[in-house]
Amino acid sequence: MRARITPQEAWMQMVSGNQRFIAGSQEHPHQDAARRDLIAGGQSPDVALFGCSDSRLAAEIIFDRGLGDLFVIRNIGHVVAESIVASLEFAVTELGVALVLVLAHDSCGAVKAAVNLCTDNPDEMPRAVVRTLQPIVPSVQWVWHRYNSETPYVAEDEIDADEAGRHHLRQTVQDILRASAILRDSVAAGKLGIVGCQYSLTDGHIKPIISVGPLETGEAVS
Ligand SMILES: [Zn+2]
């Protein structure tokens, strides 16, 4: 399905919704019975949001959106897996989204757990959790070895977990592109943008960290 708006327009809608949320001037659009009735026969969201499952990142709330606006996919630490790629490809090909927004956040428990896995004495964690968090480990090790060369084991009180989280966010965007020819082709054709953002738990602000495709994020991308 063809996208209905440009990646830039989709991004600006997300920015303005987030700004309303920060300012406490939400419009709470598309959250009533009329909207429910209108879209009962089919969905046509313009944005797919792939983010961490953290309960403080409630997608429609922090972007001031409503029913049928966002195609939301979340797991702990926003780690790419086949089910994630399939969901994103569905959103692009069948629903015509113009933007994939990857949402990380500061003080992420999944990143902290991945840091713990890199110490010399990791905590006991369920096997599924350990396996799921593995894509975060290289980012933790990259940040650790950037500043430390004496030991391969990470010291939890010496590493900047948020820096590891931002690196993992960039890697997540790259992982999505590597895993999906459909998304790569859509980006190359100018129909899809991907923006990786970090959400501040304290002030609710969305900061773009990496962007791919035909859009300007309007903030310095670091
Ligand atoms: Zn998290």
XYZ file of C-alpha atoms and ligand atoms in Angstrom:
223
model
C 0.000 0.000 0.000
C 1.212 3.485 -0.859
C 2.040 5.872 1.957
C -0.553 8.650 2.348
C 1.811 11.267 3.732
C 5.539 11.881 3.438
C 8.054 10.643 6.016
C 8.678 14.295 6.898
C 4.984 14.944 7.528
C 4.729 11.807 9.659
C 7.756 12.888 11.689
C 6.365 16.391 12.229
C 3.088 14.927 13.479
C 5.018 12.901 16.051
C 7.069 15.925 17.092
C 4.038 18.159 17.539
C 2.210 15.472 19.528
C 5.221 15.026 21.777
C 5.478 18.786 22.259
C 1.813 18.921 23.331
C 2.482 16.088 25.798
C 5.529 17.869 27.247
C 3.600 21.117 27.610
C 0.537 19.451 29.124
C -1.620 20.748 26.262
C -2.735 17.426 24.820
C -5.596 17.302 22.334
C -6.290 13.588 22.937
C -7.210 13.099 19.256
C -8.974 10.025 17.922
C -9.855 8.624 21.325
C -13.661 8.660 21.156
C -16.461 6.367 19.996
C -16.761 8.193 16.669
C -13.140 7.366 15.845
C -13.668 3.790 16.949
C -16.636 3.474 14.593
C -14.820 5.198 11.730
C -11.895 2.800 11.688
C -13.668 -0.410 12.677
C -13.497 -1.548 9.056
C -9.776 -1.062 8.591
C -6.630 0.624 9.820
C -4.338 3.033 8.013
C -1.722 4.297 10.480
C 1.048 6.502 9.114
C 3.652 5.560 11.721
C 5.043 2.273 13.035
C 6.573 2.625 16.477
C 9.054 0.021 17.649
C 10.090 0.689 21.219
C 11.068 -0.641 24.581
C 8.207 -2.164 26.566
C 8.881 0.069 29.573
C 5.483 1.076 30.994
C 6.555 4.726 31.047
C 6.792 4.803 27.235
C 3.044 4.489 26.570
C 3.164 5.273 22.864
C -0.168 6.992 22.195
C 0.130 9.040 25.390
C 3.630 10.469 24.895
C 2.858 11.360 21.263
C -0.709 12.543 21.942
C -2.239 10.213 19.361
C -5.272 7.940 19.358
C -6.962 4.886 17.897
C -5.611 3.825 14.524
C -2.731 6.326 14.525
C 0.242 4.198 15.523
C 1.191 0.625 14.657
C 3.013 -0.297 17.859
C 5.578 -3.061 18.371
C 7.466 -3.286 21.652
C 9.740 -5.625 23.561
C 12.347 -5.339 26.316
C 15.207 -3.152 25.101
C 13.760 -2.874 21.540
C 15.769 -5.833 20.263
C 15.322 -6.864 16.650
C 13.948 -10.359 16.072
C 12.140 -12.032 13.192
C 8.730 -11.166 14.652
C 9.767 -7.507 14.812
C 10.977 -7.469 11.213
C 7.787 -9.191 10.068
C 5.625 -6.677 11.928
C 7.525 -3.718 10.449
C 7.329 -5.173 6.947
C 3.576 -5.677 7.403
C 3.241 -2.055 8.512
C 5.101 -0.811 5.444
C 3.697 -3.074 2.738
C 0.126 -3.627 3.939
C -0.618 -0.497 5.950
C 1.483 2.070 4.093
C 3.266 3.663 7.038
C 5.645 6.464 6.054
C 7.746 6.418 9.204
C 9.289 3.851 11.511
C 10.091 5.442 14.851
C 12.419 3.386 17.044
C 12.036 4.441 20.656
C 14.691 3.990 23.312
C 14.844 5.746 26.660
C 17.211 6.695 29.426
C 17.618 4.462 32.512
C 16.497 1.419 30.487
C 16.250 -1.709 32.620
C 17.014 -3.944 29.649
C 20.254 -2.080 28.975
C 21.160 -2.252 32.653
C 20.530 -5.990 32.608
C 22.735 -6.314 29.501
C 25.440 -4.391 31.371
C 25.101 -6.837 34.241
C 25.521 -9.738 31.805
C 28.913 -8.274 30.843
C 30.269 -8.203 34.399
C 32.484 -10.900 35.874
C 29.640 -12.108 38.079
C 26.288 -11.734 36.295
C 23.020 -12.180 38.150
C 20.867 -15.218 37.560
C 18.326 -14.358 34.848
C 15.753 -16.461 33.023
C 17.245 -18.068 29.931
C 14.782 -16.375 27.585
C 15.741 -12.976 29.014
C 19.459 -13.645 28.624
C 18.953 -14.748 25.023
C 16.685 -11.826 24.197
C 19.144 -9.270 25.576
C 22.104 -10.570 23.562
C 21.767 -7.937 20.781
C 22.440 -5.235 23.421
C 25.688 -6.852 24.634
C 27.946 -5.657 21.767
C 26.901 -2.054 22.405
C 27.721 -2.414 26.110
C 31.113 -3.888 25.261
C 31.783 -1.198 22.653
C 31.171 1.577 25.158
C 33.193 -0.218 27.828
C 36.223 -0.791 25.610
C 36.062 2.775 24.385
C 37.260 3.898 27.800
C 38.732 0.757 29.364
C 41.291 -1.630 27.987
C 42.511 -3.394 31.122
C 39.671 -5.834 31.697
C 37.007 -7.374 29.460
C 34.568 -7.347 32.374
C 32.307 -4.340 32.706
C 32.052 -2.533 36.035
C 28.426 -1.502 36.476
C 29.277 1.627 38.434
C 31.845 2.811 35.891
C 30.023 2.471 32.582
C 27.583 5.046 31.209
C 24.605 2.774 30.593
C 22.747 5.537 28.744
C 25.630 5.855 26.285
C 25.421 2.097 25.736
C 21.674 2.534 25.243
C 22.174 5.211 22.572
C 24.699 3.014 20.786
C 22.254 0.116 20.953
C 19.566 2.392 19.495
C 21.769 3.168 16.484
C 22.511 -0.529 16.129
C 18.798 -1.330 16.302
C 18.114 0.935 13.318
C 20.998 -0.701 11.440
C 19.754 -4.171 12.417
C 16.309 -3.392 11.013
C 17.805 -2.264 7.711
C 20.131 -5.247 7.525
C 17.289 -7.655 8.215
C 14.752 -6.276 5.752
C 15.179 -5.726 2.021
C 11.602 -4.428 1.988
C 12.451 -1.612 4.393
C 15.762 -0.880 2.669
C 13.997 -0.604 -0.686
C 11.283 1.643 0.746
C 13.901 3.962 2.235
C 15.851 4.003 -1.030
C 12.662 4.802 -2.948
C 12.050 7.813 -0.716
C 8.806 6.396 0.678
C 9.959 5.531 4.201
C 11.944 7.244 6.922
C 13.372 5.621 10.033
C 14.192 7.701 13.090
C 15.769 6.368 16.273
C 14.854 8.504 19.276
C 15.707 8.544 22.941
C 12.916 9.426 25.349
C 13.627 11.261 28.586
C 11.706 9.744 31.473
C 11.962 12.967 33.437
C 10.714 15.592 30.977
C 9.023 13.464 28.297
C 11.172 14.871 25.501
C 11.943 12.844 22.368
C 15.476 13.382 21.066
C 16.343 12.055 17.592
C 19.647 10.177 17.676
C 19.775 8.651 14.200
C 17.677 9.084 11.089
C 17.606 7.306 7.757
C 15.691 8.258 4.643
C 14.059 11.366 3.224
C 13.480 13.553 6.263
C 15.041 16.221 8.428
C 14.609 15.610 12.130
C 15.065 19.269 12.948
C 17.482 18.659 15.807
C 21.155 17.981 15.780
C 21.585 14.266 15.293
C 24.477 13.168 17.488
Zn 13.705 0.038 28.464
